[in-house]
Short mmCIF file of N, CA, C and O and ligand atoms in Angstrom, two decimals:
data_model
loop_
_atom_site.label_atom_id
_atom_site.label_comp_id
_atom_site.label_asym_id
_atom_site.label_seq_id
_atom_site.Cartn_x
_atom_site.Cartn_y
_atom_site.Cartn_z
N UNK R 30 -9.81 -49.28 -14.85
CA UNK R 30 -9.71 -49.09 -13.39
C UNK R 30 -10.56 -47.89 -12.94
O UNK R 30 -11.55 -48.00 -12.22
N UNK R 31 -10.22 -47.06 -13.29
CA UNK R 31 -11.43 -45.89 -13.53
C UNK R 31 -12.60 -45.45 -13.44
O UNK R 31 -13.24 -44.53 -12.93
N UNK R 32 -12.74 -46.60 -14.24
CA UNK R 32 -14.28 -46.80 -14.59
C UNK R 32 -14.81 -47.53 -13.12
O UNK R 32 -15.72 -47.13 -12.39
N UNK R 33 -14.08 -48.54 -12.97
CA UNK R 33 -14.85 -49.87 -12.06
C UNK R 33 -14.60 -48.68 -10.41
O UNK R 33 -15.34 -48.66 -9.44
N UNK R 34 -13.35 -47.87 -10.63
CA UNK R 34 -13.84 -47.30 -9.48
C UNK R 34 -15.47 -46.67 -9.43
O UNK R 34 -16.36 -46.96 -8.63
N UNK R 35 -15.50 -45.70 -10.62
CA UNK R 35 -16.76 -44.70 -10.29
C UNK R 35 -17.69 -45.74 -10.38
O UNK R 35 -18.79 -45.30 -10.06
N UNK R 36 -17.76 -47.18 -10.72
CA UNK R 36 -19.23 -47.95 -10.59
C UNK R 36 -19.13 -48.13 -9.39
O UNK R 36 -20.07 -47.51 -8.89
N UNK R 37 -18.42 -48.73 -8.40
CA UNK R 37 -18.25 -49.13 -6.87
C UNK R 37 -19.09 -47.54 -6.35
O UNK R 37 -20.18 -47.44 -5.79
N UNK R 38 -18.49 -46.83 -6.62
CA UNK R 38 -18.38 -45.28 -5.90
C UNK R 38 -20.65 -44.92 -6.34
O UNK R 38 -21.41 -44.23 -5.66
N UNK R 39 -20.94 -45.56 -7.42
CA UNK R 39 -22.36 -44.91 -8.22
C UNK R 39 -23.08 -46.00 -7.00
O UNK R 39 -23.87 -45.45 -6.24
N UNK R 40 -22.86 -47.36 -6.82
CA UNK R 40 -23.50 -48.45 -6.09
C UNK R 40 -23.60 -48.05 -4.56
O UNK R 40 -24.63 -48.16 -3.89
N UNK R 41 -22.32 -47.55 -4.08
CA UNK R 41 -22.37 -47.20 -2.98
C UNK R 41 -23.54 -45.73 -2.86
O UNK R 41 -24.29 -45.37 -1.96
N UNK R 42 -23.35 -45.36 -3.74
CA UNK R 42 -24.27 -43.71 -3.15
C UNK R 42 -25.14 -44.36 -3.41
O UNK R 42 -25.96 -43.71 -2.77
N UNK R 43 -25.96 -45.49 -4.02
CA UNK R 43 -27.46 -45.66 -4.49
C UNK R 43 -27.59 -46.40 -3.35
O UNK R 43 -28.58 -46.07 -2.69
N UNK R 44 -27.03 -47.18 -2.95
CA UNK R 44 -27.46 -47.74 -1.78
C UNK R 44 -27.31 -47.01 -0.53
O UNK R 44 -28.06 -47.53 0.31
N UNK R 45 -26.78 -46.21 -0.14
CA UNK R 45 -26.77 -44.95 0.76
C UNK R 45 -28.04 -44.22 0.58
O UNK R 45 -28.85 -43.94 1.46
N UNK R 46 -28.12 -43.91 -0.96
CA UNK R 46 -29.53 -43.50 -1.22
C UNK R 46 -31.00 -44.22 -0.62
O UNK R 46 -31.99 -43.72 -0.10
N UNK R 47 -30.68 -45.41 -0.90
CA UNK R 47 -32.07 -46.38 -0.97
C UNK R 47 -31.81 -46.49 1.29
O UNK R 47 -32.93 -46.68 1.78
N UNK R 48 -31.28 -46.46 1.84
CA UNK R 48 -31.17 -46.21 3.18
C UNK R 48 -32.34 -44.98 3.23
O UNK R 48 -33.51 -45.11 3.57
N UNK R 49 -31.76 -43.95 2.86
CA UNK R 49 -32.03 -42.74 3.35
C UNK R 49 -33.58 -42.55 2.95
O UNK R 49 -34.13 -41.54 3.40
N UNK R 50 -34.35 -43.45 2.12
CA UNK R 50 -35.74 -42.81 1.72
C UNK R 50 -36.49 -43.04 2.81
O UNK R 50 -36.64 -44.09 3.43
N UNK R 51 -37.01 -41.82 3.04
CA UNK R 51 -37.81 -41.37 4.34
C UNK R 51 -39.23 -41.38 4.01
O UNK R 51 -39.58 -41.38 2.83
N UNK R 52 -40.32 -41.38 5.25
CA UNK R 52 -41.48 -41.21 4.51
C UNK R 52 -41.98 -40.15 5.69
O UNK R 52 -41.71 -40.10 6.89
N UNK R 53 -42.80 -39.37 4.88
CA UNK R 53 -42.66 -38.17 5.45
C UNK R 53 -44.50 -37.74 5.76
O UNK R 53 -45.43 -37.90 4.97
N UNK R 54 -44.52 -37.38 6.66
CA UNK R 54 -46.15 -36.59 6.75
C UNK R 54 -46.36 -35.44 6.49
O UNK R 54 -45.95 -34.58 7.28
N UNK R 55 -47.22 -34.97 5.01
CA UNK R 55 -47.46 -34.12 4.82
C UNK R 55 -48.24 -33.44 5.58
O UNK R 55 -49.34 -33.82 5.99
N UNK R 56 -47.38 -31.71 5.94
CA UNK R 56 -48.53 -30.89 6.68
C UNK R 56 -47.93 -30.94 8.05
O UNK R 56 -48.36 -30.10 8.84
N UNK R 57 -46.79 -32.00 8.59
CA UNK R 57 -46.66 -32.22 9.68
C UNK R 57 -47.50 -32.39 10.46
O UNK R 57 -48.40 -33.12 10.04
N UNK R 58 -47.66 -31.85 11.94
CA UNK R 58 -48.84 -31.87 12.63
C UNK R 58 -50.21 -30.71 11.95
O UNK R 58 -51.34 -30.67 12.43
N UNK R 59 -49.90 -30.16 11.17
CA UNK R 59 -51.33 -29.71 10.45
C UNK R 59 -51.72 -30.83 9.61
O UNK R 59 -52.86 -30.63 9.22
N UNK R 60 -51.35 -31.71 9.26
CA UNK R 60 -51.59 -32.56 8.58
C UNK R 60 -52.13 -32.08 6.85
O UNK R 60 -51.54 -31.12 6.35
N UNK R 61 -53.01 -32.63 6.19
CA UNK R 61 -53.73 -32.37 5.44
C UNK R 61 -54.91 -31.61 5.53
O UNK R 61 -55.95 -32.18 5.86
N UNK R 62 -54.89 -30.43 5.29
CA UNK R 62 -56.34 -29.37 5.52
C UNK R 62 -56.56 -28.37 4.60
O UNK R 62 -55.90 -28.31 3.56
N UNK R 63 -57.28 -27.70 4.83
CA UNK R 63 -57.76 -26.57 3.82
C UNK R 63 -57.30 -25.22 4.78
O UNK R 63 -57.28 -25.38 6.00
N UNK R 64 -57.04 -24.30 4.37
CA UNK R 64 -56.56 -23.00 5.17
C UNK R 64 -55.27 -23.19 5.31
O UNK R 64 -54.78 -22.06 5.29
N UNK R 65 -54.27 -24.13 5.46
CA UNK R 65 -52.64 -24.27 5.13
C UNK R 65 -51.92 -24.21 4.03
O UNK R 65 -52.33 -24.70 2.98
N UNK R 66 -50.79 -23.62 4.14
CA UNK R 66 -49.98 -22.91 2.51
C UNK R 66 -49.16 -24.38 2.57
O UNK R 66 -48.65 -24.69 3.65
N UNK R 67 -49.06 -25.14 1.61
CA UNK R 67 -48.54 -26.24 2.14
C UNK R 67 -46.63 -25.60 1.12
O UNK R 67 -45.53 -26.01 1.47
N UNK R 68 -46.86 -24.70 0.05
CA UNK R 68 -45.55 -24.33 -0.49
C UNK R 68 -44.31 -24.35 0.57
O UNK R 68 -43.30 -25.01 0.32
N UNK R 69 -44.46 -23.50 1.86
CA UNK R 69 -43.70 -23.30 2.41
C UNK R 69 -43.48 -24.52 3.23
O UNK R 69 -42.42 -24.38 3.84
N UNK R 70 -43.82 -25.24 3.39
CA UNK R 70 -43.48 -26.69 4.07
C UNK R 70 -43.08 -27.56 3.06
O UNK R 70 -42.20 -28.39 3.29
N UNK R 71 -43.67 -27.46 1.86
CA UNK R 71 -42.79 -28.46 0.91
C UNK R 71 -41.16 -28.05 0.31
O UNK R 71 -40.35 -28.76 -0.28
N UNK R 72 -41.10 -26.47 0.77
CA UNK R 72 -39.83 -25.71 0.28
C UNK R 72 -39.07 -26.27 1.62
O UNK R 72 -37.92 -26.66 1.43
N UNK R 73 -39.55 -26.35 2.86
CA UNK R 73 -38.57 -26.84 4.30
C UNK R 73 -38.30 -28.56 4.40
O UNK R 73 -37.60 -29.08 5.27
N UNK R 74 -39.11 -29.40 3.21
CA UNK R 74 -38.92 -30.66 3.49
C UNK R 74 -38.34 -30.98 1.93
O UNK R 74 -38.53 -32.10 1.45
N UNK R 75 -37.54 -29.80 1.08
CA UNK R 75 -37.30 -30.69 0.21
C UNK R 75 -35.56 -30.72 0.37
O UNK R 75 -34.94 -29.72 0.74
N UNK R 76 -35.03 -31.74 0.11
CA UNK R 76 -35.23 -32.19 -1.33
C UNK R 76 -35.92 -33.56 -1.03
O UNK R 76 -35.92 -34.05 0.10
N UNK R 77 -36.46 -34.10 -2.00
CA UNK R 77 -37.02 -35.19 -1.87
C UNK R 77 -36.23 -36.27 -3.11
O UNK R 77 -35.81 -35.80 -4.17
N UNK R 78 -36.16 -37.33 -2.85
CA UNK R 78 -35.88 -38.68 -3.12
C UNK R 78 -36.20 -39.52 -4.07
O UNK R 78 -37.15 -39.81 -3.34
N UNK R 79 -36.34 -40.23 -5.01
CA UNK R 79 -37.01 -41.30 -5.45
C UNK R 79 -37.31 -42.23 -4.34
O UNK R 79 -36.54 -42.22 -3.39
N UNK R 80 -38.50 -43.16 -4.33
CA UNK R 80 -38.83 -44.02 -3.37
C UNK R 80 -38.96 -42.97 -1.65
O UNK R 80 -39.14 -43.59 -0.60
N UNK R 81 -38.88 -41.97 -1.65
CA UNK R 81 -39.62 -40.99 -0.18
C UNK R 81 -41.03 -41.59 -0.40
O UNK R 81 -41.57 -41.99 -1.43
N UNK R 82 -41.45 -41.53 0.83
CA UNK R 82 -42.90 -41.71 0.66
C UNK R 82 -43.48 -40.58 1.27
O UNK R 82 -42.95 -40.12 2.28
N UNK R 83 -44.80 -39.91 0.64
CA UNK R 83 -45.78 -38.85 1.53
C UNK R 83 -46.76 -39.83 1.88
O UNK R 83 -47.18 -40.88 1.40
N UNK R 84 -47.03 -38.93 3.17
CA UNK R 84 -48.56 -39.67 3.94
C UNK R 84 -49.19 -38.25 4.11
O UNK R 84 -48.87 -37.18 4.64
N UNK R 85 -50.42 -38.86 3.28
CA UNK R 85 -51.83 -37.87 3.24
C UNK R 85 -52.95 -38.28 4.41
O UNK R 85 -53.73 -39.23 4.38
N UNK R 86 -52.75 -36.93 5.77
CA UNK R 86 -53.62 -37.81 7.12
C UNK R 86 -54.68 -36.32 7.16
O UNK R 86 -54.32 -35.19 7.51
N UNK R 87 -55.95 -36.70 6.72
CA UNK R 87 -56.80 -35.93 7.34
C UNK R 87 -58.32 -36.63 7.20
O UNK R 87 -58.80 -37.10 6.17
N UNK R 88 -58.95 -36.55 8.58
CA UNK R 88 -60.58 -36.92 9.19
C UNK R 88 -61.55 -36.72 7.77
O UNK R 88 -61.81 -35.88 6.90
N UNK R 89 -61.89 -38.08 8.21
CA UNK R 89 -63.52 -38.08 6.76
C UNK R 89 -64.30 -37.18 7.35
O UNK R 89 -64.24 -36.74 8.50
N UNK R 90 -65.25 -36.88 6.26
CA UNK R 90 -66.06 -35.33 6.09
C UNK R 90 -66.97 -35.77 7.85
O UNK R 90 -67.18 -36.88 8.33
N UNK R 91 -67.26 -34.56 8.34
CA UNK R 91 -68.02 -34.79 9.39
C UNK R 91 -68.21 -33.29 9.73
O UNK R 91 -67.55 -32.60 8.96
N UNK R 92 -68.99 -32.49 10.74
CA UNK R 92 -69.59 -31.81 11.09
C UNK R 92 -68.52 -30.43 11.19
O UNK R 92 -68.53 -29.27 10.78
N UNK R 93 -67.65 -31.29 11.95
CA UNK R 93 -65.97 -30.61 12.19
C UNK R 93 -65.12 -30.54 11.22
O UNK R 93 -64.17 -29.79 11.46
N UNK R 94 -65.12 -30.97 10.37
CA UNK R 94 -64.10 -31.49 9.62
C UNK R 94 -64.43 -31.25 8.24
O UNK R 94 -64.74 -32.35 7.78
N UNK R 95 -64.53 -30.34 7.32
CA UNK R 95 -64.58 -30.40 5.90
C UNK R 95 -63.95 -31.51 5.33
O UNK R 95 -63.03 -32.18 5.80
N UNK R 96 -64.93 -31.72 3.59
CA UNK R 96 -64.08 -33.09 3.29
C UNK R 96 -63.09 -32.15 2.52
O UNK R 96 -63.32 -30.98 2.22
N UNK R 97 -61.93 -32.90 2.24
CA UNK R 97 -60.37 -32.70 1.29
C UNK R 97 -60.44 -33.97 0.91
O UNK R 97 -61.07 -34.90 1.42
N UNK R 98 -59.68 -33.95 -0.11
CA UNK R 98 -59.42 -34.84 -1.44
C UNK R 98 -57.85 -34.76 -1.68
O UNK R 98 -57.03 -33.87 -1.45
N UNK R 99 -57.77 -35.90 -2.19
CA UNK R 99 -55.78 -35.88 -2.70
C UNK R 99 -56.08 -36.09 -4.67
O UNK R 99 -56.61 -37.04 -5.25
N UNK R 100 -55.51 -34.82 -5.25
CA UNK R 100 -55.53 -35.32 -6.50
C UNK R 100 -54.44 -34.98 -6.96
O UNK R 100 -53.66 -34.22 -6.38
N UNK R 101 -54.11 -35.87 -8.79
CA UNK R 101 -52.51 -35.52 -8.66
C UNK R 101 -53.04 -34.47 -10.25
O UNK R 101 -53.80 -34.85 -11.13
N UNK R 102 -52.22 -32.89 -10.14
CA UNK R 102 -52.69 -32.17 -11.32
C UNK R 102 -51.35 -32.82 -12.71
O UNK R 102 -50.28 -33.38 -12.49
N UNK R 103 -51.77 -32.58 -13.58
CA UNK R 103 -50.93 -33.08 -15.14
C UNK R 103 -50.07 -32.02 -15.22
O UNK R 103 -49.12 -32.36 -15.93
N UNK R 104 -49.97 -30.88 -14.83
CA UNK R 104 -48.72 -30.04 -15.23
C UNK R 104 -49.15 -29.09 -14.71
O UNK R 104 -50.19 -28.91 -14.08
N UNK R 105 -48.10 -28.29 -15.07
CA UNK R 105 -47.40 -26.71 -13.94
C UNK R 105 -48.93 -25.64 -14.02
O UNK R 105 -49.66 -24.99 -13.26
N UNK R 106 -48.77 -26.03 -15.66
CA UNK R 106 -50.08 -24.85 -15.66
C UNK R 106 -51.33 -25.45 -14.81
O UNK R 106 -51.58 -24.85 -13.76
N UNK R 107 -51.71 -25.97 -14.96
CA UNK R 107 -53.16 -26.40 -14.29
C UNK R 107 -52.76 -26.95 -12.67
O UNK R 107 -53.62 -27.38 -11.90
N UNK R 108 -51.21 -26.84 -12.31
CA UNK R 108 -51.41 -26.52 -10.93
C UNK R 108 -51.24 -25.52 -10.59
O UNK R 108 -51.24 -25.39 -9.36
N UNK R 109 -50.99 -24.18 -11.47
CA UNK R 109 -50.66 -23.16 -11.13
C UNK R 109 -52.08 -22.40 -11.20
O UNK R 109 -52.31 -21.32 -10.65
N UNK R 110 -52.76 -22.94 -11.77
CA UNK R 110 -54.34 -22.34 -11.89
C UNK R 110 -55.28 -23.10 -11.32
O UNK R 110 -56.47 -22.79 -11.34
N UNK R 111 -54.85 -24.09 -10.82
CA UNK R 111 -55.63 -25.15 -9.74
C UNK R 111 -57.11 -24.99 -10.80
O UNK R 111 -58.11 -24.28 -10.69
N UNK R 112 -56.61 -26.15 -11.98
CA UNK R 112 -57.49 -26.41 -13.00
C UNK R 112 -57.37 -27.92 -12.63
O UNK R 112 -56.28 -28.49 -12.60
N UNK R 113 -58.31 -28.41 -12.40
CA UNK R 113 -58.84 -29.87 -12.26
C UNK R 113 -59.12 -31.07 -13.20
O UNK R 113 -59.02 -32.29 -13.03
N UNK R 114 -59.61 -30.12 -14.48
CA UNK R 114 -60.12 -30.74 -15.30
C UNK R 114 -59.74 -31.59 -15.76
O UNK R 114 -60.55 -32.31 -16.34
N UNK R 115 -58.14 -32.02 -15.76
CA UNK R 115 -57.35 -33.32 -16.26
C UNK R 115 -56.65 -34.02 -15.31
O UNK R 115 -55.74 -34.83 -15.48
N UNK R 116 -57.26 -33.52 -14.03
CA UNK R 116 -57.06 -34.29 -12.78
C UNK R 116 -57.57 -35.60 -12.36
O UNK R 116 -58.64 -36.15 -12.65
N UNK R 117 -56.30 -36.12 -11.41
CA UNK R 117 -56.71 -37.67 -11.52
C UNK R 117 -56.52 -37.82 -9.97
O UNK R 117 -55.57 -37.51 -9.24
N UNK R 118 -57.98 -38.51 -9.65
CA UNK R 118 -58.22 -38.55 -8.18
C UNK R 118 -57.48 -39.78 -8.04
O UNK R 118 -57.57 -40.77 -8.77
N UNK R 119 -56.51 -39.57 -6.74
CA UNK R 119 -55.52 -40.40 -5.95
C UNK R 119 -56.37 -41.06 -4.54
O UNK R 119 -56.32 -42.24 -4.19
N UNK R 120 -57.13 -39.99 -3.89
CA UNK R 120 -57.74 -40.67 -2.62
C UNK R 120 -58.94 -39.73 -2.31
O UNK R 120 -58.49 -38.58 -2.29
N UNK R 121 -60.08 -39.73 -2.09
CA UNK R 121 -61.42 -39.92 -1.81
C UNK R 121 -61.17 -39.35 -0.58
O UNK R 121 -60.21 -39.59 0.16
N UNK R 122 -62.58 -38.20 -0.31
CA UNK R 122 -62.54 -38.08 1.17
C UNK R 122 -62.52 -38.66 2.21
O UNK R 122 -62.78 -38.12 3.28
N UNK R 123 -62.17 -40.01 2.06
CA UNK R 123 -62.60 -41.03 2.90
C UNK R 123 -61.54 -41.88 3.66
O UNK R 123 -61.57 -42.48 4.74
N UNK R 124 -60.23 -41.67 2.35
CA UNK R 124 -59.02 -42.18 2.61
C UNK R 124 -57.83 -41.86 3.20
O UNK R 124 -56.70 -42.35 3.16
N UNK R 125 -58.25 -41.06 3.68
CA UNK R 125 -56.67 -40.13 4.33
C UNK R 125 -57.15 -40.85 6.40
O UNK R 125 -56.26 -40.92 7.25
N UNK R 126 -58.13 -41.11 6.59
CA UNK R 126 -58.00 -41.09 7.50
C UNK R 126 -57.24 -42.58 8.73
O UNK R 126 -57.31 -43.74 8.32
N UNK R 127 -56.90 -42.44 9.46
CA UNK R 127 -56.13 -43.73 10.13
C UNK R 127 -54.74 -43.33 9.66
O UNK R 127 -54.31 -42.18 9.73
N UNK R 128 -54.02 -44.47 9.15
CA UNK R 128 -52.54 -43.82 8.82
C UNK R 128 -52.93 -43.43 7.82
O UNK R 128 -51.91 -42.82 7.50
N UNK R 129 -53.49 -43.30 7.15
CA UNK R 129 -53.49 -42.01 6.39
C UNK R 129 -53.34 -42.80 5.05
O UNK R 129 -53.33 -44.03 4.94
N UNK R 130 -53.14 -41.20 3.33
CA UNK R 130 -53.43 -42.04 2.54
C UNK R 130 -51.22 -41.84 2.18
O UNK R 130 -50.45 -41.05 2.73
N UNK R 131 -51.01 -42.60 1.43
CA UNK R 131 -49.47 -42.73 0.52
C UNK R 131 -49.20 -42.69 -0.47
O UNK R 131 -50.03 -43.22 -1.22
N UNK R 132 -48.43 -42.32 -0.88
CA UNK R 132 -48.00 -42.13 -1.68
C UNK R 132 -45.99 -42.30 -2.35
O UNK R 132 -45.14 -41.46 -2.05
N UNK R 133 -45.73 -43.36 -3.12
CA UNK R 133 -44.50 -43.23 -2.73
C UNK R 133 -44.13 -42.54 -3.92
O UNK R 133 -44.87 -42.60 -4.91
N UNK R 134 -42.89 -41.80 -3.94
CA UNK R 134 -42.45 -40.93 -5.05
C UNK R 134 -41.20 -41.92 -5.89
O UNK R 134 -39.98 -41.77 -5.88
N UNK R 135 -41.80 -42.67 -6.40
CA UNK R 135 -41.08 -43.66 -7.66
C UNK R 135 -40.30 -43.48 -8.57
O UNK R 135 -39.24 -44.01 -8.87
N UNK R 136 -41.28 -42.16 -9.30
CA UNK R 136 -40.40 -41.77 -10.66
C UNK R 136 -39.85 -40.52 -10.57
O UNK R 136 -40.29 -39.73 -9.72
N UNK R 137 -38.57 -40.08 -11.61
CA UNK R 137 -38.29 -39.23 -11.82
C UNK R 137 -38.94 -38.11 -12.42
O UNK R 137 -38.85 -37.89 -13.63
N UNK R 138 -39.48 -37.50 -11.75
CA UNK R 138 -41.01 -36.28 -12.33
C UNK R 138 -41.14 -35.64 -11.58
O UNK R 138 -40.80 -35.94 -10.43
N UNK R 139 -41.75 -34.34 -11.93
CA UNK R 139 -42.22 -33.47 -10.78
C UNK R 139 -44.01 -34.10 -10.96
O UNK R 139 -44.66 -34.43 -11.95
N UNK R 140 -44.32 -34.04 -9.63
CA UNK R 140 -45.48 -34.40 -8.77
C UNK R 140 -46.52 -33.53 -8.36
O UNK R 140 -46.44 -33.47 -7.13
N UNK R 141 -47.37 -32.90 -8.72
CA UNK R 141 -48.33 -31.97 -8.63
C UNK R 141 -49.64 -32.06 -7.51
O UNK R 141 -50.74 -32.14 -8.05
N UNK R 142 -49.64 -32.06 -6.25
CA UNK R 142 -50.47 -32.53 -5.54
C UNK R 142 -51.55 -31.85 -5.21
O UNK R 142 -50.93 -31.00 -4.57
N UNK R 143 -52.65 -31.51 -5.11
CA UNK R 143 -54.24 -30.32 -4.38
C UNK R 143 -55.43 -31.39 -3.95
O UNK R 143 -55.58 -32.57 -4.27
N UNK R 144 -56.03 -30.71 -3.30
CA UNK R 144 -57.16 -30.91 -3.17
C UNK R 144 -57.99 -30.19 -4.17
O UNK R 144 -57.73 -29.05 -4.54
N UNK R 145 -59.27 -31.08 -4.72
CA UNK R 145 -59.67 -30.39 -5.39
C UNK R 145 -61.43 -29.84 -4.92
O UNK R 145 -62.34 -29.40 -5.62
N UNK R 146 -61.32 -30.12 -3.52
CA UNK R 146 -62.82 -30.19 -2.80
C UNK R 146 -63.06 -28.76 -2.88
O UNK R 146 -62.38 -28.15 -3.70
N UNK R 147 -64.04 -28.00 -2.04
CA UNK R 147 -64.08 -26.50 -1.81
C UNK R 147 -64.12 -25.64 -3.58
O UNK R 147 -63.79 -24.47 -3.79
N UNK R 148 -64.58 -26.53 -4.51
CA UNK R 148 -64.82 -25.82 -6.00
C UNK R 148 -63.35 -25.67 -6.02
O UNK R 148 -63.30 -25.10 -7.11
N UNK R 149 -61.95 -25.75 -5.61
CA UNK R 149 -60.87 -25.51 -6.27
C UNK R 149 -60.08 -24.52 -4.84
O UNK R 149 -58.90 -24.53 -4.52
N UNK R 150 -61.05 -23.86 -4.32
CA UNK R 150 -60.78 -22.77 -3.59
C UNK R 150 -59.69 -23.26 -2.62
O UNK R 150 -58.59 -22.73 -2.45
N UNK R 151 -60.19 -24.38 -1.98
CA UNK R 151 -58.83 -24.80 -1.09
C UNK R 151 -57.59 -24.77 -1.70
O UNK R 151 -56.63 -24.36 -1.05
N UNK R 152 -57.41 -25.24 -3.25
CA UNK R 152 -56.26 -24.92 -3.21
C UNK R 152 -55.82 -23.95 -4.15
O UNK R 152 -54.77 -24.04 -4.78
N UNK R 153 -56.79 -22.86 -4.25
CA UNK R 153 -56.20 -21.83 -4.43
C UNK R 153 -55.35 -21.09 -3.14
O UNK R 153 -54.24 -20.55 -3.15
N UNK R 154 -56.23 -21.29 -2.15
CA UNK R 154 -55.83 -20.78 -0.59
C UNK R 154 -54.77 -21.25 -0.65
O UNK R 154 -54.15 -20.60 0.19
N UNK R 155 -53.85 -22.21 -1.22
CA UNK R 155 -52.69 -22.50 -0.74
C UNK R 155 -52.98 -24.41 -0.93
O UNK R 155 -52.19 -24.94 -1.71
N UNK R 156 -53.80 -25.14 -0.42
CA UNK R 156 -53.99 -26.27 0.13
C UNK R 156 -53.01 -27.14 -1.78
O UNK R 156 -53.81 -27.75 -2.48
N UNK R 157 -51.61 -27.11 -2.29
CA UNK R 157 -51.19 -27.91 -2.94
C UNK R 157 -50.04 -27.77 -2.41
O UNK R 157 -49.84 -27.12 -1.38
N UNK R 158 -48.88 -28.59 -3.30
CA UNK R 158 -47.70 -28.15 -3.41
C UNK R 158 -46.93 -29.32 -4.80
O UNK R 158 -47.43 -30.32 -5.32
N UNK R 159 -45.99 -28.86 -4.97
CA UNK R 159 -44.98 -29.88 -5.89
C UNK R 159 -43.79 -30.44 -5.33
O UNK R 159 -43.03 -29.91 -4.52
N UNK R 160 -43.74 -31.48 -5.83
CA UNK R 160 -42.09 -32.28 -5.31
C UNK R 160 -41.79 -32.92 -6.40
O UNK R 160 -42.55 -33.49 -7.19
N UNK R 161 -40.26 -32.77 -6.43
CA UNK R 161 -39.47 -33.50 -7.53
C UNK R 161 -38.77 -34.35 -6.94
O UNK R 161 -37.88 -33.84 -6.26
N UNK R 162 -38.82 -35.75 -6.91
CA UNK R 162 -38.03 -36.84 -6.78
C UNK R 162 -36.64 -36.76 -6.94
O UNK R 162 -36.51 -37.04 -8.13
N UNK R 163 -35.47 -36.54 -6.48
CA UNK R 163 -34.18 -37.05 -7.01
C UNK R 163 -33.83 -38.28 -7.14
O UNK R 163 -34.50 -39.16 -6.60
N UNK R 164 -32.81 -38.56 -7.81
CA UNK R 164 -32.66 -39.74 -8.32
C UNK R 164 -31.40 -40.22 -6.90
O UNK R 164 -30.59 -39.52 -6.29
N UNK R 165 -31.69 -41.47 -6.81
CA UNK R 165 -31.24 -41.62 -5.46
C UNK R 165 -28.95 -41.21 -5.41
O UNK R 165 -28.15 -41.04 -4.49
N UNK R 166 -28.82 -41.23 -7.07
CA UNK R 166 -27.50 -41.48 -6.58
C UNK R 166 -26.86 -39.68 -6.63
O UNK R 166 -25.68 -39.33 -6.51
N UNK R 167 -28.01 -38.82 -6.85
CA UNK R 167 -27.79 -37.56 -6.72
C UNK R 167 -27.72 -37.03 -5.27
O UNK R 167 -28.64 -36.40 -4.75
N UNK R 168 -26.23 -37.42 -4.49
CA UNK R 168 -26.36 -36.79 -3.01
C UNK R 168 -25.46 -35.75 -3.44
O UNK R 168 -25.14 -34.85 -2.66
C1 NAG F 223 -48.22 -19.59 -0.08
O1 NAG F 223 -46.90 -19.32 0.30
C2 NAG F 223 -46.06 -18.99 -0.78
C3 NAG F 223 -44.65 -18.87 -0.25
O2 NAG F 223 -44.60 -18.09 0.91
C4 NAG F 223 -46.56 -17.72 -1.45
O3 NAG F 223 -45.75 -17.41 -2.56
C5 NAG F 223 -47.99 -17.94 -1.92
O4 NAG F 223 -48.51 -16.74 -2.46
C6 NAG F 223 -48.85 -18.41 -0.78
N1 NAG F 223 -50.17 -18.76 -1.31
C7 NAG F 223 -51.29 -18.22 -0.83
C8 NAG F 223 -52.55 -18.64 -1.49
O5 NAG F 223 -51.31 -17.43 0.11
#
């Protein structure tokens, strides 16, 4: 009895969960850019979800507009040193623009996000951040 309660009780929060996944615009109205600390906006929009989705929205390269890039870094260290080198391009300067580019947060992992345009510099300036997925029946 016990048991079959806490399964009713695990089904109900996952599906409460799977309601609640939001998809969210990174950057808010700054959107995706270079010169924004994106830490402190990913520290005001977390916690984040399994199945949340991010939307990556910023203008292809043009006169106005520097190009930015969405890449995802392999671990803490090489996002903490905004090292590229085992970086894996997600979206092209080309793709963020219109609704923008997505991303949904699937797995249980932490998520390492930068631009890697500007030689690295953008996101040394700040231009990354990390998110860890929760697992949906963790409310
Ligand atoms: C971005 O903001 C965080 C939190 O306020 C801070 O720790 C970090 O040094 C900032 N990064 C830059 C490049 O200014």
């Amino acid at each position: 009895m016990k048991i079959a309660q806490a399964f009713v009780l695990l089904v109900a929060a996952s599906l409460i969960g799977v309601s609640q996944a939001k998809t969210v615009v990174v950057g808010g109205n700054e959107k995706w850019r270079s010169g924004f600390n994106y830490t402190e906006w990913a520290f005001q929009n977390n916690p984040f979800y399994i199945n949340d989705k991010l939307v990556f929205k910023y203008d292809p390269p043009s006169e106005s507009s520097p190009a930015v890039d969405l890449f995802w870094l392999p671990d803490l260290y090489s996002y903490m040193t905004c090292d590229f080198s085992r970086a894996k391009l997600l979206a092209d300067p080309t793709q963020g623009s219109g609704e923008g580019f997505t991303v949904a947060l699937n797995q249980w992992r932490p998520y390492y996000f930068a631009s890697g345009q500007g030689n690295s510099v953008y996101c040394k300036n700040g231009m990354k951040f990390f998110a860890v997925p929760w697992p949906q029946w963790f409310i």
